[in-house]
Amino acid sequence: CPGKTMASQSSTVYRLLQIILIWANFVIVCCGIALMAMCIYFIIDHEGVYMLVYTSGSVSIWAAAWIGLFTGFAFICVAVFGMYALVRAKRKLLLVYIMLMFIVFVFEMASAITAATHKDWFSPNLFLKEMLQYYNKPLPGDAANNQDEINKINGVTGAWNQIMVEKKCCGVNGPQDWVTFKSYFRQQYSDADYPWPRQCCQLDAMGAFSSQEGCKIGLNPYLSTTGCYPYIGGYLQTYGLAVSWFGFAILCWTFFVLLGVMSFCILLDY
């Protein structure tokens, strides 16, 4: 009979769409886990660049990471709820799922846009100005009223020391930064004493200076001659690119999943 055939076809489409949407929400769960892992790694700041970004006056890229962490967890929770709603095939549950997923969608869009628009904001001159202004700056006497300034000085000095030693680099563009420009470091040390910080000197396998005298006069085997900006800027740009593109990919996938769930809701009426 034609009626039975149409009913059978409708039931087949209904079951197939249900299975596809359950699988699609499982993919969202996996994407949410990956997004959380990416953001947690960045927030923990294994690379030691947070203080440099904080002192520069813009932590928007870290805000994008926190938003991404929240939305990653939200994607997991809402997608699991969506799988439950699809199995139960209850219209009210599916409408709640659509509403919640749309809210998470908006937050993730904010995270992706923030990461995309701020990844190129950090220029070499920005970090150079910050380094010359805070590295080895004498601490103010009134600690109670200058705690933020003290934290910036200690944070920037510590961050640069860590980066220059671990990445075997010196300054933003190279050792010449410490000689060419005025800085608090230059006020404390003359060219004859030390033209650049000791952290610019190469270390041997035991962690000691290979040759302090050779480093002082700028001999290549004993002095790190490359600047640190390619590492710092590359790290921030790579993170911004990863979060933005991965976020946009999740958004595209979620958009089609939401369309599928809406279609599934329509089929429930028939």
Coordinates of C-alpha atoms in Angstrom, one line a residue, residues 4 16 35 47 54 63 70 79 94 102-103 138 146 150 158 162 169 171 173 177-178 183 206 223 249 257:
K4 CA 2.5 2.0 4.4
L16 CA 19.0 7.4 10.1
L35 CA 39.6 22.6 23.0
E47 CA 56.4 28.8 28.0
Y54 CA 50.2 41.1 30.9
A63 CA 40.7 36.0 27.9
F70 CA 34.5 27.4 29.4
A79 CA 26.4 17.5 23.5
L94 CA 15.5 18.9 22.0
F102 CA 23.1 28.3 20.6
I103 CA 24.3 30.1 23.8
P138 CA 65.2 49.2 40.7
N146 CA 53.7 50.1 44.4
I150 CA 57.0 45.6 41.8
G158 CA 62.2 36.7 35.6
Q162 CA 63.9 32.3 31.8
C169 CA 68.4 33.9 22.7
G171 CA 66.9 40.5 23.8
N173 CA 66.0 41.5 18.1
D177 CA 69.2 45.8 21.9
W178 CA 71.1 46.1 25.2
S183 CA 67.5 50.9 29.6
M206 CA 76.9 21.2 33.4
L223 CA 77.0 34.5 23.1
A249 CA 35.8 24.6 12.7
V257 CA 24.3 19.8 13.8

